[in-house]
mmCIF file of C-alpha atoms in Angstrom:
data_model
loop_
_atom_site.group_PDB
_atom_site.id
_atom_site.type_symbol
_atom_site.label_atom_id
_atom_site.label_comp_id
_atom_site.label_asym_id
_atom_site.label_seq_id
_atom_site.Cartn_x
_atom_site.Cartn_y
_atom_site.Cartn_z
ATOM 1 C CA MET A 1 18.697 41.194 2.872
ATOM 2 C CA MET A 2 16.906 40.667 5.910
ATOM 3 C CA ARG A 3 17.583 37.962 8.272
ATOM 4 C CA GLY A 4 14.933 35.705 9.628
ATOM 5 C CA ALA A 5 13.727 34.157 6.302
ATOM 6 C CA VAL A 6 11.982 30.798 6.190
ATOM 7 C CA ARG A 7 12.770 28.554 3.520
ATOM 8 C CA THR A 8 10.107 25.611 3.080
ATOM 9 C CA GLY A 9 11.774 24.047 -0.053
ATOM 10 C CA VAL A 10 8.948 25.298 -2.085
ATOM 11 C CA VAL A 11 8.090 28.619 -0.853
ATOM 12 C CA GLN A 12 10.164 31.561 0.571
ATOM 13 C CA ARG A 13 8.416 34.304 2.142
ATOM 14 C CA TRP A 14 9.222 37.454 4.206
ATOM 15 C CA ALA A 15 7.145 38.589 6.973
ATOM 16 C CA LEU A 16 7.719 42.088 8.975
ATOM 17 C CA GLY A 17 6.097 43.508 11.844
ATOM 18 C CA ARG A 18 3.531 41.737 14.132
ATOM 19 C CA PRO A 19 1.770 38.584 13.293
ATOM 20 C CA MET A 20 -0.758 38.757 10.450
ATOM 21 C CA ALA A 21 -4.342 37.396 10.739
ATOM 22 C CA GLY A 22 -5.016 34.006 8.999
ATOM 23 C CA LEU A 23 -1.409 32.818 9.130
ATOM 24 C CA THR A 24 -0.527 29.226 10.598
ATOM 25 C CA GLY A 25 2.614 28.364 12.005
ATOM 26 C CA ARG A 26 4.475 28.316 15.537
ATOM 27 C CA LEU A 27 7.095 30.560 16.633
ATOM 28 C CA SER A 28 10.125 28.904 18.237
ATOM 29 C CA THR A 29 9.933 29.222 22.073
ATOM 30 C CA ARG A 30 13.809 29.108 22.601
ATOM 31 C CA ARG A 31 14.748 31.870 20.001
ATOM 32 C CA GLN A 32 11.867 34.316 19.708
ATOM 33 C CA PRO A 33 12.195 36.297 16.507
ATOM 34 C CA SER A 34 10.807 39.712 15.764
ATOM 35 C CA TRP A 35 8.527 38.725 13.117
ATOM 36 C CA PRO A 36 6.609 35.509 12.368
ATOM 37 C CA ARG A 37 8.894 32.673 11.051
ATOM 38 C CA MET A 38 6.549 30.332 9.599
ATOM 39 C CA LEU A 39 3.935 30.856 6.929
ATOM 40 C CA ARG A 40 1.670 27.871 5.961
ATOM 41 C CA LEU A 41 4.744 25.390 6.391
ATOM 42 C CA THR A 42 4.314 21.674 5.569
ATOM 43 C CA ASP A 43 5.174 19.051 7.874
ATOM 44 C CA GLU A 44 8.629 18.605 6.616
ATOM 45 C CA ALA A 45 9.519 22.089 7.114
ATOM 46 C CA ARG A 46 8.030 22.282 10.637
ATOM 47 C CA THR A 47 9.970 19.075 11.442
ATOM 48 C CA THR A 48 13.348 20.979 10.172
ATOM 49 C CA VAL A 49 12.766 23.956 12.276
ATOM 50 C CA LYS A 50 11.967 21.920 15.357
ATOM 51 C CA GLU A 51 15.301 19.908 14.787
ATOM 52 C CA ARG A 52 17.177 23.180 14.732
ATOM 53 C CA HIS A 53 15.880 24.254 18.033
ATOM 54 C CA HIS A 54 15.305 21.165 20.125
ATOM 55 C CA ASN A 55 17.482 18.551 21.510
ATOM 56 C CA PRO A 56 17.735 15.040 20.332
ATOM 57 C CA ALA A 57 15.591 13.744 23.315
ATOM 58 C CA ARG A 58 12.714 16.033 22.700
ATOM 59 C CA LEU A 59 12.976 15.206 18.897
ATOM 60 C CA ALA A 60 12.422 11.492 19.831
ATOM 61 C CA ARG A 61 9.320 12.037 21.962
ATOM 62 C CA ALA A 62 8.005 14.516 19.070
ATOM 63 C CA ALA A 63 8.675 11.676 16.367
ATOM 64 C CA ALA A 64 6.653 9.099 18.581
ATOM 65 C CA GLU A 65 3.948 11.397 18.879
ATOM 66 C CA ARG A 66 3.656 12.228 15.147
ATOM 67 C CA ALA A 67 3.531 8.368 14.402
ATOM 68 C CA GLN A 68 0.367 8.230 16.443
ATOM 69 C CA ARG A 69 -1.604 10.929 14.883
ATOM 70 C CA PRO A 70 -4.261 10.382 12.248
ATOM 71 C CA VAL A 71 -3.644 10.921 8.542
ATOM 72 C CA VAL A 72 -4.553 14.410 7.467
ATOM 73 C CA LYS A 73 -5.588 15.083 3.924
ATOM 74 C CA ALA A 74 -4.549 18.287 2.458
ATOM 75 C CA SER A 75 -6.735 19.862 -0.243
ATOM 76 C CA ALA A 76 -5.102 19.579 -3.567
ATOM 77 C CA PRO A 77 -4.033 22.844 -5.390
ATOM 78 C CA ALA A 78 -5.199 23.669 -8.722
ATOM 79 C CA GLY A 79 -4.156 21.174 -11.015
ATOM 80 C CA GLY A 80 -2.401 19.122 -8.521
ATOM 81 C CA SER A 81 -3.325 16.035 -6.331
ATOM 82 C CA SER A 82 -4.110 15.728 -2.697
ATOM 83 C CA SER A 83 -1.349 14.433 -0.533
ATOM 84 C CA ALA A 84 -1.214 13.037 3.412
ATOM 85 C CA ILE A 85 0.574 15.399 5.550
ATOM 86 C CA GLY A 86 1.574 15.462 9.039
ATOM 87 C CA THR A 87 1.894 11.939 10.243
ATOM 88 C CA GLY A 88 4.099 9.774 7.878
ATOM 89 C CA GLN A 89 1.440 7.066 7.932
ATOM 90 C CA GLY A 90 -0.673 5.569 5.015
ATOM 91 C CA PRO A 91 0.226 2.484 3.064
ATOM 92 C CA GLU A 92 3.142 1.748 5.258
ATOM 93 C CA ALA A 93 1.030 1.632 8.473
ATOM 94 C CA ALA A 94 -1.272 -0.802 6.717
ATOM 95 C CA THR A 95 1.733 -3.004 5.632
ATOM 96 C CA ALA A 96 2.816 -2.894 9.155
ATOM 97 C CA ALA A 97 -0.438 -3.841 10.700
ATOM 98 C CA ALA A 98 -0.748 -6.655 8.323
ATOM 99 C CA ALA A 99 2.871 -7.818 9.128
ATOM 100 C CA ALA A 100 2.055 -7.509 12.828
ATOM 101 C CA ALA A 101 -0.932 -9.730 12.339
ATOM 102 C CA GLU A 102 1.478 -12.364 11.212
ATOM 103 C CA GLY A 103 3.746 -11.844 14.017
ATOM 104 C CA VAL A 104 6.460 -10.257 11.719
ATOM 105 C CA SER A 105 8.505 -7.143 12.744
ATOM 106 C CA VAL A 106 8.547 -4.405 10.184
ATOM 107 C CA PRO A 107 11.085 -1.471 10.514
ATOM 108 C CA ALA A 108 9.297 1.845 11.242
ATOM 109 C CA LYS A 109 9.302 4.296 8.308
ATOM 110 C CA SER A 110 11.716 7.046 9.004
ATOM 111 C CA ASN A 111 10.277 10.593 9.009
ATOM 112 C CA ARG A 112 13.513 12.520 9.421
ATOM 113 C CA SER A 113 14.357 15.766 7.605
ATOM 114 C CA PRO A 114 17.797 16.173 5.960
ATOM 115 C CA LEU A 115 18.974 17.422 9.333
ATOM 116 C CA HIS A 116 18.872 14.763 12.011
ATOM 117 C CA GLY A 117 18.465 15.047 15.679
ATOM 118 C CA ASP A 118 21.973 14.193 16.361
ATOM 119 C CA GLY A 119 23.428 17.118 14.393
ATOM 120 C CA SER A 120 24.418 14.763 11.507
ATOM 121 C CA ALA A 121 23.016 15.271 7.819
ATOM 122 C CA ASP A 122 22.440 12.988 4.934
ATOM 123 C CA TRP A 123 24.760 15.210 2.835
ATOM 124 C CA GLN A 124 27.455 15.151 5.530
ATOM 125 C CA GLY A 125 29.355 12.691 7.683
ATOM 126 C CA GLU A 126 28.975 9.061 7.042
ATOM 127 C CA PRO A 127 26.837 7.524 4.339
ATOM 128 C CA GLN A 128 23.734 5.924 5.127
ATOM 129 C CA SER A 129 23.737 2.188 4.390
ATOM 130 C CA LYS A 130 20.424 0.499 2.989
ATOM 131 C CA GLN A 131 19.267 -2.214 5.281
ATOM 132 C CA PRO A 132 17.788 -5.553 3.675
ATOM 133 C CA ILE A 133 14.085 -5.792 3.507
ATOM 134 C CA ALA A 134 12.407 -8.300 5.473
ATOM 135 C CA MET A 135 10.447 -10.574 2.977
ATOM 136 C CA HIS A 136 7.327 -11.280 5.173
ATOM 137 C CA THR A 137 4.008 -12.295 3.237
ATOM 138 C CA VAL A 138 2.651 -8.709 2.531
ATOM 139 C CA MET A 139 6.069 -7.832 0.930
ATOM 140 C CA GLN A 140 5.994 -11.215 -1.010
ATOM 141 C CA GLU A 141 2.507 -10.554 -2.356
ATOM 142 C CA TYR A 142 3.523 -6.802 -3.207
ATOM 143 C CA LEU A 143 6.713 -8.306 -4.999
ATOM 144 C CA LEU A 144 4.578 -10.805 -7.030
ATOM 145 C CA ALA A 145 1.928 -8.056 -7.934
ATOM 146 C CA HIS A 146 4.896 -6.006 -9.608
ATOM 147 C CA SER A 147 6.351 -8.971 -11.385
ATOM 148 C CA LYS A 148 5.501 -10.573 -14.645
ATOM 149 C CA GLU A 149 5.200 -14.131 -13.989
ATOM 150 C CA PRO A 150 4.195 -16.215 -17.202
ATOM 151 C CA GLN A 151 0.651 -17.962 -16.463
ATOM 152 C CA VAL A 152 2.385 -21.385 -17.296
ATOM 153 C CA LEU A 153 4.725 -20.771 -14.290
ATOM 154 C CA ALA A 154 1.766 -19.719 -12.107
ATOM 155 C CA GLU A 155 -0.002 -22.922 -12.870
ATOM 156 C CA LEU A 156 3.081 -25.102 -12.140
ATOM 157 C CA ARG A 157 3.262 -23.538 -8.743
ATOM 158 C CA GLU A 158 -0.356 -24.307 -8.275
ATOM 159 C CA VAL A 159 0.134 -27.975 -9.540
ATOM 160 C CA THR A 160 3.257 -28.528 -7.281
ATOM 161 C CA ARG A 161 1.334 -27.217 -4.266
ATOM 162 C CA ARG A 162 -1.276 -29.651 -4.802
ATOM 163 C CA GLU A 163 0.649 -32.747 -6.073
ATOM 164 C CA VAL A 164 3.748 -32.299 -4.045
ATOM 165 C CA PRO A 165 2.817 -30.482 -0.895
ATOM 166 C CA VAL A 166 5.726 -31.952 1.367
ATOM 167 C CA GLY A 167 8.366 -30.619 -1.014
ATOM 168 C CA PHE A 168 6.596 -27.462 -2.210
ATOM 169 C CA ARG A 169 9.281 -25.235 -0.484
ATOM 170 C CA MET A 170 12.041 -26.746 -2.752
ATOM 171 C CA LEU A 171 10.300 -24.935 -5.510
ATOM 172 C CA VAL A 172 12.246 -21.614 -6.417
ATOM 173 C CA PRO A 173 10.251 -18.602 -5.733
ATOM 174 C CA PRO A 174 8.843 -16.391 -8.566
ATOM 175 C CA GLU A 175 11.189 -13.366 -7.776
ATOM 176 C CA GLN A 176 14.369 -15.841 -8.060
ATOM 177 C CA GLY A 177 12.930 -17.506 -11.255
ATOM 178 C CA ALA A 178 12.554 -14.023 -12.700
ATOM 179 C CA PHE A 179 16.266 -13.219 -12.090
ATOM 180 C CA MET A 180 17.390 -16.418 -13.443
ATOM 181 C CA GLY A 181 15.312 -15.834 -16.514
ATOM 182 C CA TRP A 182 16.592 -12.368 -16.788
ATOM 183 C CA LEU A 183 20.079 -13.470 -16.398
ATOM 184 C CA VAL A 184 19.997 -16.067 -19.017
ATOM 185 C CA ALA A 185 18.742 -13.363 -21.523
ATOM 186 C CA ALA A 186 21.091 -10.764 -20.274
ATOM 187 C CA LEU A 187 24.341 -13.014 -20.676
ATOM 188 C CA GLY A 188 23.262 -14.530 -24.105
ATOM 189 C CA VAL A 189 23.268 -18.009 -22.593
ATOM 190 C CA ARG A 190 22.576 -20.978 -25.122
ATOM 191 C CA ARG A 191 23.681 -24.068 -23.281
ATOM 192 C CA ILE A 192 22.375 -24.704 -19.600
ATOM 193 C CA LEU A 193 23.156 -27.577 -17.015
ATOM 194 C CA GLU A 194 20.642 -27.898 -14.238
ATOM 195 C CA LEU A 195 21.158 -30.348 -11.395
ATOM 196 C CA GLY A 196 17.966 -30.838 -9.431
ATOM 197 C CA VAL A 197 14.931 -30.161 -11.399
ATOM 198 C CA PHE A 198 12.071 -31.073 -8.856
ATOM 199 C CA THR A 199 8.905 -29.981 -10.792
ATOM 200 C CA GLY A 200 10.585 -28.090 -13.362
ATOM 201 C CA TYR A 201 10.110 -24.302 -12.402
ATOM 202 C CA SER A 202 13.735 -23.239 -12.705
ATOM 203 C CA SER A 203 14.246 -25.241 -15.918
ATOM 204 C CA THR A 204 11.057 -23.719 -17.437
ATOM 205 C CA VAL A 205 11.917 -20.273 -16.457
ATOM 206 C CA MET A 206 15.503 -20.687 -17.902
ATOM 207 C CA ALA A 207 14.628 -22.284 -21.089
ATOM 208 C CA LEU A 208 11.778 -19.816 -21.787
ATOM 209 C CA ALA A 209 14.657 -17.145 -21.797
ATOM 210 C CA LEU A 210 17.014 -19.393 -24.171
ATOM 211 C CA PRO A 211 17.023 -18.852 -27.810
ATOM 212 C CA ASP A 212 14.794 -21.359 -29.918
ATOM 213 C CA ASP A 213 18.089 -23.511 -30.634
ATOM 214 C CA GLY A 214 19.282 -23.319 -27.048
ATOM 215 C CA LYS A 215 19.511 -26.509 -24.976
ATOM 216 C CA LEU A 216 19.096 -27.114 -21.293
ATOM 217 C CA VAL A 217 20.402 -30.470 -19.965
ATOM 218 C CA ALA A 218 17.876 -31.272 -16.888
ATOM 219 C CA CYS A 219 19.127 -33.703 -14.505
ATOM 220 C CA ASP A 220 17.096 -35.444 -11.544
ATOM 221 C CA ARG A 221 16.766 -38.757 -9.871
ATOM 222 C CA ASP A 222 13.123 -38.478 -9.206
ATOM 223 C CA PRO A 223 10.708 -39.998 -12.326
ATOM 224 C CA ARG A 224 7.501 -38.641 -10.481
ATOM 225 C CA THR A 225 8.669 -35.032 -10.209
ATOM 226 C CA MET A 226 10.375 -35.227 -13.587
ATOM 227 C CA ALA A 227 6.946 -36.364 -15.112
ATOM 228 C CA ILE A 228 5.401 -32.905 -13.837
ATOM 229 C CA ALA A 229 8.190 -31.123 -15.173
ATOM 230 C CA ARG A 230 7.822 -32.747 -18.589
ATOM 231 C CA GLN A 231 4.141 -31.813 -18.612
ATOM 232 C CA PHE A 232 4.869 -28.051 -18.293
ATOM 233 C CA TRP A 233 7.798 -28.279 -20.662
ATOM 234 C CA ASP A 234 5.277 -29.339 -23.305
ATOM 235 C CA LYS A 235 2.832 -26.707 -22.126
ATOM 236 C CA ALA A 236 5.278 -23.913 -22.329
ATOM 237 C CA GLY A 237 6.367 -25.118 -25.695
ATOM 238 C CA ILE A 238 10.046 -25.552 -24.835
ATOM 239 C CA SER A 239 10.495 -29.587 -24.828
ATOM 240 C CA HIS A 240 12.567 -29.131 -28.031
ATOM 241 C CA LYS A 241 15.039 -27.245 -25.897
ATOM 242 C CA ILE A 242 15.301 -29.855 -22.868
ATOM 243 C CA GLU A 243 17.585 -32.869 -22.783
ATOM 244 C CA GLU A 244 16.551 -35.100 -19.857
ATOM 245 C CA LYS A 245 18.919 -36.990 -17.571
ATOM 246 C CA LEU A 246 17.285 -39.372 -15.122
ATOM 247 C CA GLY A 247 19.821 -40.629 -12.583
ATOM 248 C CA GLN A 248 22.195 -39.402 -9.715
ATOM 249 C CA ALA A 249 23.739 -36.185 -10.415
ATOM 250 C CA THR A 250 27.425 -37.609 -9.905
ATOM 251 C CA ASP A 251 26.979 -40.114 -12.700
ATOM 252 C CA VAL A 252 25.401 -37.414 -15.191
ATOM 253 C CA LEU A 253 28.311 -35.316 -14.337
ATOM 254 C CA GLN A 254 30.762 -37.822 -14.931
ATOM 255 C CA GLU A 255 29.346 -38.833 -18.106
ATOM 256 C CA LEU A 256 29.318 -35.202 -19.539
ATOM 257 C CA VAL A 257 32.977 -34.756 -18.579
ATOM 258 C CA ASP A 258 33.906 -38.133 -20.108
ATOM 259 C CA GLY A 259 31.983 -37.165 -23.127
ATOM 260 C CA THR A 260 34.420 -34.327 -23.907
ATOM 261 C CA GLN A 261 31.724 -31.532 -22.891
ATOM 262 C CA GLU A 262 33.964 -29.722 -20.751
ATOM 263 C CA GLY A 263 33.953 -25.862 -21.148
ATOM 264 C CA THR A 264 30.707 -26.306 -23.482
ATOM 265 C CA PHE A 265 27.988 -24.882 -21.252
ATOM 266 C CA ASP A 266 27.390 -21.230 -20.583
ATOM 267 C CA LEU A 267 25.647 -21.550 -17.126
ATOM 268 C CA ALA A 268 25.049 -24.346 -14.669
ATOM 269 C CA PHE A 269 22.521 -24.185 -11.957
ATOM 270 C CA ILE A 270 23.153 -26.435 -8.807
ATOM 271 C CA ASP A 271 19.942 -27.320 -6.610
ATOM 272 C CA ALA A 272 20.448 -30.857 -5.536
ATOM 273 C CA ASP A 273 21.861 -32.626 -2.361
ATOM 274 C CA LYS A 274 23.124 -29.935 -0.109
ATOM 275 C CA ARG A 275 25.988 -32.091 1.525
ATOM 276 C CA ALA A 276 27.245 -33.054 -2.185
ATOM 277 C CA THR A 277 27.388 -29.607 -3.205
ATOM 278 C CA ALA A 278 31.217 -29.049 -3.114
ATOM 279 C CA GLY A 279 31.625 -31.963 -5.356
ATOM 280 C CA TYR A 280 29.082 -30.896 -7.877
ATOM 281 C CA TYR A 281 30.464 -27.381 -8.092
ATOM 282 C CA GLU A 282 33.774 -28.807 -9.106
ATOM 283 C CA GLN A 283 32.518 -30.563 -11.823
ATOM 284 C CA CYS A 284 30.116 -27.777 -13.059
ATOM 285 C CA LEU A 285 33.246 -25.445 -12.968
ATOM 286 C CA ARG A 286 34.946 -27.782 -15.583
ATOM 287 C CA LEU A 287 31.751 -27.855 -17.649
ATOM 288 C CA VAL A 288 31.054 -24.313 -18.053
ATOM 289 C CA ARG A 289 33.382 -22.217 -20.217
ATOM 290 C CA PRO A 290 35.700 -19.404 -19.059
ATOM 291 C CA GLY A 291 33.315 -16.483 -18.337
ATOM 292 C CA GLY A 292 30.673 -18.929 -17.907
ATOM 293 C CA VAL A 293 28.520 -18.778 -14.618
ATOM 294 C CA VAL A 294 27.670 -21.445 -11.825
ATOM 295 C CA LEU A 295 24.703 -20.643 -9.793
ATOM 296 C CA VAL A 296 24.331 -22.401 -6.359
ATOM 297 C CA ASP A 297 20.913 -22.357 -4.445
ATOM 298 C CA ASN A 298 20.160 -22.409 -0.918
ATOM 299 C CA VAL A 299 23.664 -21.288 0.199
ATOM 300 C CA LEU A 300 22.206 -19.160 3.157
ATOM 301 C CA PHE A 301 19.986 -22.121 4.017
ATOM 302 C CA ARG A 302 17.509 -19.916 5.735
ATOM 303 C CA GLY A 303 20.021 -18.269 7.662
ATOM 304 C CA ARG A 304 21.198 -21.330 9.398
ATOM 305 C CA VAL A 305 24.788 -21.040 8.079
ATOM 306 C CA ALA A 306 25.342 -17.740 10.090
ATOM 307 C CA ASP A 307 24.647 -19.693 13.266
ATOM 308 C CA PRO A 308 28.086 -21.406 14.563
ATOM 309 C CA ASN A 309 26.082 -23.374 16.781
ATOM 310 C CA ASP A 310 23.726 -25.182 14.220
ATOM 311 C CA THR A 311 25.770 -28.714 13.518
ATOM 312 C CA ASP A 312 23.237 -30.010 11.064
ATOM 313 C CA LYS A 313 25.218 -31.983 8.341
ATOM 314 C CA LYS A 314 23.523 -29.868 5.754
ATOM 315 C CA VAL A 315 24.279 -26.693 7.352
ATOM 316 C CA MET A 316 27.906 -27.393 7.932
ATOM 317 C CA ALA A 317 28.465 -28.741 4.651
ATOM 318 C CA LEU A 318 27.091 -25.348 3.015
ATOM 319 C CA ARG A 319 28.944 -23.260 5.469
ATOM 320 C CA ASP A 320 32.165 -24.900 4.577
ATOM 321 C CA PHE A 321 31.350 -24.725 0.953
ATOM 322 C CA ASN A 322 30.844 -20.803 1.377
ATOM 323 C CA ALA A 323 34.032 -20.422 2.840
ATOM 324 C CA GLN A 324 35.659 -22.546 0.024
ATOM 325 C CA LEU A 325 33.944 -20.146 -2.668
ATOM 326 C CA LEU A 326 35.275 -17.160 -0.571
ATOM 327 C CA ALA A 327 38.908 -18.524 -0.998
ATOM 328 C CA ASP A 328 38.484 -19.710 -4.670
ATOM 329 C CA GLU A 329 40.468 -17.548 -6.994
ATOM 330 C CA ARG A 330 39.232 -19.134 -10.062
ATOM 331 C CA ILE A 331 36.051 -17.391 -9.759
ATOM 332 C CA HIS A 332 34.309 -13.965 -9.376
ATOM 333 C CA LEU A 333 31.816 -14.554 -6.496
ATOM 334 C CA THR A 334 28.728 -12.588 -5.316
ATOM 335 C CA ILE A 335 26.279 -14.094 -2.904
ATOM 336 C CA ILE A 336 22.571 -12.434 -3.242
ATOM 337 C CA PRO A 337 20.018 -12.947 -0.773
ATOM 338 C CA VAL A 338 17.270 -13.998 -3.221
ATOM 339 C CA GLY A 339 15.162 -16.839 -2.440
ATOM 340 C CA ASP A 340 17.290 -18.985 0.136
ATOM 341 C CA GLY A 341 20.331 -17.315 -0.885
ATOM 342 C CA MET A 342 22.179 -18.098 -4.393
ATOM 343 C CA ALA A 343 25.853 -17.692 -5.076
ATOM 344 C CA LEU A 344 26.800 -16.478 -8.669
ATOM 345 C CA CYS A 345 30.411 -17.966 -9.630
ATOM 346 C CA ARG A 346 31.622 -16.600 -12.665
ATOM 347 C CA ARG A 347 34.610 -18.551 -14.203
ATOM 348 C CA LEU A 348 37.578 -16.499 -14.739
ATOM 349 C CA LYS A 349 39.854 -18.810 -16.605
#
């Protein structure tokens, strides 16, 4: 077998003698072969060859130059489709531009080949960790466009925005609501306790996932927002699944505990007074069955819990509560960065 073969991933060709007319590509300037080493290479293959022969500093400059090039469209092969090559730009560039207009930083798209400029490779050395996605408005709109939000919930969001504009951010976002509904269905939940109904988005999305004979106990102290929730429970056809409890959460919880309902709920959702979250959690843990789940909303509190210098009373209460959860051996805990951060606590026994 002859040395000097170029493998592009889709084509392997051998070329002998002097360069042939009509061939594209570029010879390495550092190690000149005796025959052409590139035949109609894709941008990815060109990058791979450059990385083999150039140092990391030159690679970094080349990557910056490629990012500035205009998109070049390659003609589609027979029976195939066209593709953009040579830049790594396209929809990502549009997303970045739109995010920049909002003043949001978007990580640049990596255009690395399997072989990195520092000599490491994706299939060798330390694994590459995925980074969290910044949920700026552009990404939020993309996520909504690829989610199946029932029309009644979309209407509820708009009514809340119009009727309760000051408290609109208290509404769980659609992606969090979708996850909660999915969780109810996947776990086969039949009885739910909710502390903090607001205008009813979370209760509606969870009740829609309940079986027809399921039950959701909805507790809130504000009759005005409870009236909006009731309107949409009727509209969604789930009123028969809802049991309303108007009053203070501590009173409702004590009533349920005194009423021998300990261990009768499959799931509890806490989205009420943040400074009282730890107390609510203890009562809810008694009310859910072993294997049941307690969901606690806003545990990341817009990222403020990670700032040790933030001494706001709500922030400090949530920071202490998160530490309490971490040390609690009665539960299996995970915290997910959906919405404003949600803790999932499965009761072990």
